[in-house]
Coordinates of C-alpha atoms in Angstrom, one line a residue:
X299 CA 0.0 0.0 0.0
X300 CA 1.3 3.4 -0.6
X301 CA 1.2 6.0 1.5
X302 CA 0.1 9.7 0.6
X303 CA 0.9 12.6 2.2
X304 CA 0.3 16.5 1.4
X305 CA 2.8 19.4 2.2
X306 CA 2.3 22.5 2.9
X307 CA 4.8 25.0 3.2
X308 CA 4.1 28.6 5.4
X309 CA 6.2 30.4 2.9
X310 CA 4.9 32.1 0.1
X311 CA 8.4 33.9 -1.1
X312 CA 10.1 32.4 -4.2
X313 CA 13.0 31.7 -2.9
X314 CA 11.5 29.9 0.7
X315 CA 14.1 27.8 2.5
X316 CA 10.8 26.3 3.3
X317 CA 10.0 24.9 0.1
X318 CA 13.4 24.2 -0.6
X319 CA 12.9 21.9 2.4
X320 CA 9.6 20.4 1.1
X321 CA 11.5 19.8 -2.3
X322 CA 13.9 18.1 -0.3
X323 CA 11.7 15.8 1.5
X324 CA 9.8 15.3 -1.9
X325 CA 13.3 14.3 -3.2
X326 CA 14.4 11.5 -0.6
X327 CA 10.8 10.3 0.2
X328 CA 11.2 6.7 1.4
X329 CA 9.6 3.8 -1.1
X330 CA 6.1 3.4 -1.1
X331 CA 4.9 6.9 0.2
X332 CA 4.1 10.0 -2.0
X333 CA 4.2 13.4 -1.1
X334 CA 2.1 16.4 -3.0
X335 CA 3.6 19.6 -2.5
X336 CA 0.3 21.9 -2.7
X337 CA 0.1 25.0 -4.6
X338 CA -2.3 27.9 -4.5
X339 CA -2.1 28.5 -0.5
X340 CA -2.0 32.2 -1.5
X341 CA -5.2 31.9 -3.3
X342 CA -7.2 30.8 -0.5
X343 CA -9.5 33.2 1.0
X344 CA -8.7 33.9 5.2
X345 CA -11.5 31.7 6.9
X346 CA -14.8 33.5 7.7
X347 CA -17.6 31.2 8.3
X348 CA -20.1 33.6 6.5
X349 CA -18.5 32.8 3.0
X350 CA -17.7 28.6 4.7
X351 CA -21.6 27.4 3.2
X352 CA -22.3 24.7 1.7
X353 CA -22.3 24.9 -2.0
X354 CA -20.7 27.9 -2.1
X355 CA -17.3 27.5 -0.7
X356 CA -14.8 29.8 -2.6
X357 CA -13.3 27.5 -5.2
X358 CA -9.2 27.6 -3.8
X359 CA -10.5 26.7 -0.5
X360 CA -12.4 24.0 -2.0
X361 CA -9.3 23.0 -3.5
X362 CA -7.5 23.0 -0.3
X363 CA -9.9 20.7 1.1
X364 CA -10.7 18.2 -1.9
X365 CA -6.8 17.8 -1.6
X366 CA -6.8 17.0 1.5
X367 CA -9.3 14.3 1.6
X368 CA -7.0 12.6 -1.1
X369 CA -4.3 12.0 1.4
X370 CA -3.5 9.9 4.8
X371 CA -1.3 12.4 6.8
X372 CA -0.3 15.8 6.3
X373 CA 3.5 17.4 6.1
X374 CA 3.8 21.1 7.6
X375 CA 6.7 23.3 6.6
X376 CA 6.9 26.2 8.9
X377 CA 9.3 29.2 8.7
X378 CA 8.6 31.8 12.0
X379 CA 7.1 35.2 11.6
X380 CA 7.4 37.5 14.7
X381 CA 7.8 34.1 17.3
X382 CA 4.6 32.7 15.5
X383 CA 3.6 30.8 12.7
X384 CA 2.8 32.4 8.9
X385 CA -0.8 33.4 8.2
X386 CA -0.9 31.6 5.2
X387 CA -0.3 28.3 7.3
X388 CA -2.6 29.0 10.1
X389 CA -5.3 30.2 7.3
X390 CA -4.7 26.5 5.7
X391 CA -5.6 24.9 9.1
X392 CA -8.4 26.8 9.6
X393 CA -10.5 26.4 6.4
X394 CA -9.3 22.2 6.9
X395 CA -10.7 21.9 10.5
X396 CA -13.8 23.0 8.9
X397 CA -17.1 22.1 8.8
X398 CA -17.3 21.3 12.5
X399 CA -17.1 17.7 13.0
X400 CA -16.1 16.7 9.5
X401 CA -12.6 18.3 9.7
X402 CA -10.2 16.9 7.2
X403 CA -7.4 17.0 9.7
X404 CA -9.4 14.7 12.2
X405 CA -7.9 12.0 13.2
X406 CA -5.0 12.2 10.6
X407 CA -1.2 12.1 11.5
X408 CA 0.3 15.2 10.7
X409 CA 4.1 16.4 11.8
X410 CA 5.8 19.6 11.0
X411 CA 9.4 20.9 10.6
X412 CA 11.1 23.8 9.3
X413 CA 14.1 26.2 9.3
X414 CA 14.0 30.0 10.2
X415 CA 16.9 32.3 10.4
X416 CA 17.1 32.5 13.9
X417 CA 19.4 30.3 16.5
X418 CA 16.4 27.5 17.5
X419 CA 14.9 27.0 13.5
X420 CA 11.2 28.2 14.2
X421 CA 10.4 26.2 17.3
X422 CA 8.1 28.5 18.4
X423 CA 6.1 28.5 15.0
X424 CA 6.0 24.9 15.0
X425 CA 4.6 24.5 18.2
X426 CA 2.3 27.0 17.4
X427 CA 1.4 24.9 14.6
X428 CA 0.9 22.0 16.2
X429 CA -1.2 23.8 19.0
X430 CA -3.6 24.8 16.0
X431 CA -3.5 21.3 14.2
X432 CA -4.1 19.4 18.1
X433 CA -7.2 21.0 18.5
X434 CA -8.7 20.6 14.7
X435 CA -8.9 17.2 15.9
X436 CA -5.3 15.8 13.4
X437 CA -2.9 13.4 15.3
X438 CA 0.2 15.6 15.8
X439 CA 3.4 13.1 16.2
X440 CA 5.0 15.4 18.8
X441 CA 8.4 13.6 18.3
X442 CA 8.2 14.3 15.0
X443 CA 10.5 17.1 14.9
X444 CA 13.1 19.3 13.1
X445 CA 14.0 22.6 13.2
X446 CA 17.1 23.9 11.2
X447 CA 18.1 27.2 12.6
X448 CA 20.6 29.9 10.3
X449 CA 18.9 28.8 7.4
X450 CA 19.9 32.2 5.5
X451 CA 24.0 31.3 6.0
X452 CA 23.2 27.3 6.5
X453 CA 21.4 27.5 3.0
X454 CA 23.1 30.5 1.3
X455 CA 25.2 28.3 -1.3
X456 CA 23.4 24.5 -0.1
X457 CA 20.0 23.5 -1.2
X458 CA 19.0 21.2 1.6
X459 CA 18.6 18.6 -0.5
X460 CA 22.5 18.5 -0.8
X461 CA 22.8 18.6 3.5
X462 CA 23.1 15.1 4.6
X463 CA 22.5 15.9 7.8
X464 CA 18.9 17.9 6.5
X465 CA 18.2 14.9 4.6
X466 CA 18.8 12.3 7.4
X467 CA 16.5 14.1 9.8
X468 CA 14.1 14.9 7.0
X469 CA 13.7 11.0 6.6
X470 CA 13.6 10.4 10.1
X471 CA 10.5 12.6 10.3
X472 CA 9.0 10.9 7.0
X473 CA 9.7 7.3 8.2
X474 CA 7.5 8.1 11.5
X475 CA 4.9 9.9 9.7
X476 CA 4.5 7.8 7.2
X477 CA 4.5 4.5 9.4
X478 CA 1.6 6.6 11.5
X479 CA -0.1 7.3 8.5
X480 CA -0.2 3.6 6.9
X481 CA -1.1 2.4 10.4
X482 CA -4.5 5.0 9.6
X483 CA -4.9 4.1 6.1
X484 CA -5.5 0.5 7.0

């Protein structure tokens, strides 16, 4: 059986040491597990439950959601704006723990990493993270961890899919999430 996951990465700017990180983990993804790296975060609407109806959801939130319900665990890729996590990602978790009680995060394993410029990689913004994903109900693997701090020097003239040590803890956190998530699937 094959395992399918969905990334999302908290950075919309071109050239995100977040998404270089996603492309990393899309890169050395262990045998038998897929990861989709979802576009159009950007396009989705903030949450407001006044436009959340039935039938007339706004089409990139729609998306969002028909994605998720494709996949058996979720991937979060979280830089750290002002000691917090981006917008864009809490904004993703909000419109997927939607409609109460049919949340597409519910019940699914979800773990989340990142690199930041600062000396601890984000932690903050990834606990943050999995503070909001916790309560929408997903399955956050806690020990599921990496943060990469200095990424602006660490990945000035190295993608991380060239830093073996980035790439060993990258599958580390893939081979527990994606052991969690076949475990759900089945």
């Amino acid at each position: 059986m094959s395992v399918r996951l969905l990334a999302l990465v908290g950075s919309l700017r071109a050239g995100s040491h977040n998404r270089q990180l996603a492309e990393a983990a899309i890169k050395h993804t262990p045998q038998g597990v897929g990861i989709e790296l979802y576009e159009g975060l950007a396009e989705v609407p903030f949450y407001n439950e006044d436009i959340d109806v039935e039938g007339s959801v706004p089409e990139a939130a729609a998306r969002l959601r028909a994605a998720a319900d494709q996949v058996d665990g979720f991937l979060l890729f979280s830089p750290e704006y002002n000691g917090t996590m981006p917008a864009v990602l809490k904004n993703a978790i909000d419109w997927l723990s939607r409609p109460f009680g049919a949340s597409a995060l519910k019940d699914r394993p979800v773990a989340v990493v990142g690199t930041a410029f600062g000396q601890y990689g984000g932690v903050w913004a990834q606990d943050e993270a999995r503070k909001a994903l916790g309560i929408a109900g997903a399955q956050v693997l806690a020990d599921a961890t990496l943060s990469i701090p200095a990424s602006l020097t660490r990945f000035a003239e190295t993608h991380p899919v060239d830093d073996g040590e980035v790439v060993d803890g990258l599958n580390a956190v893939l081979r527990q999430l994606s052991a969690e998530a076949g475990t759900a699937a089945a």
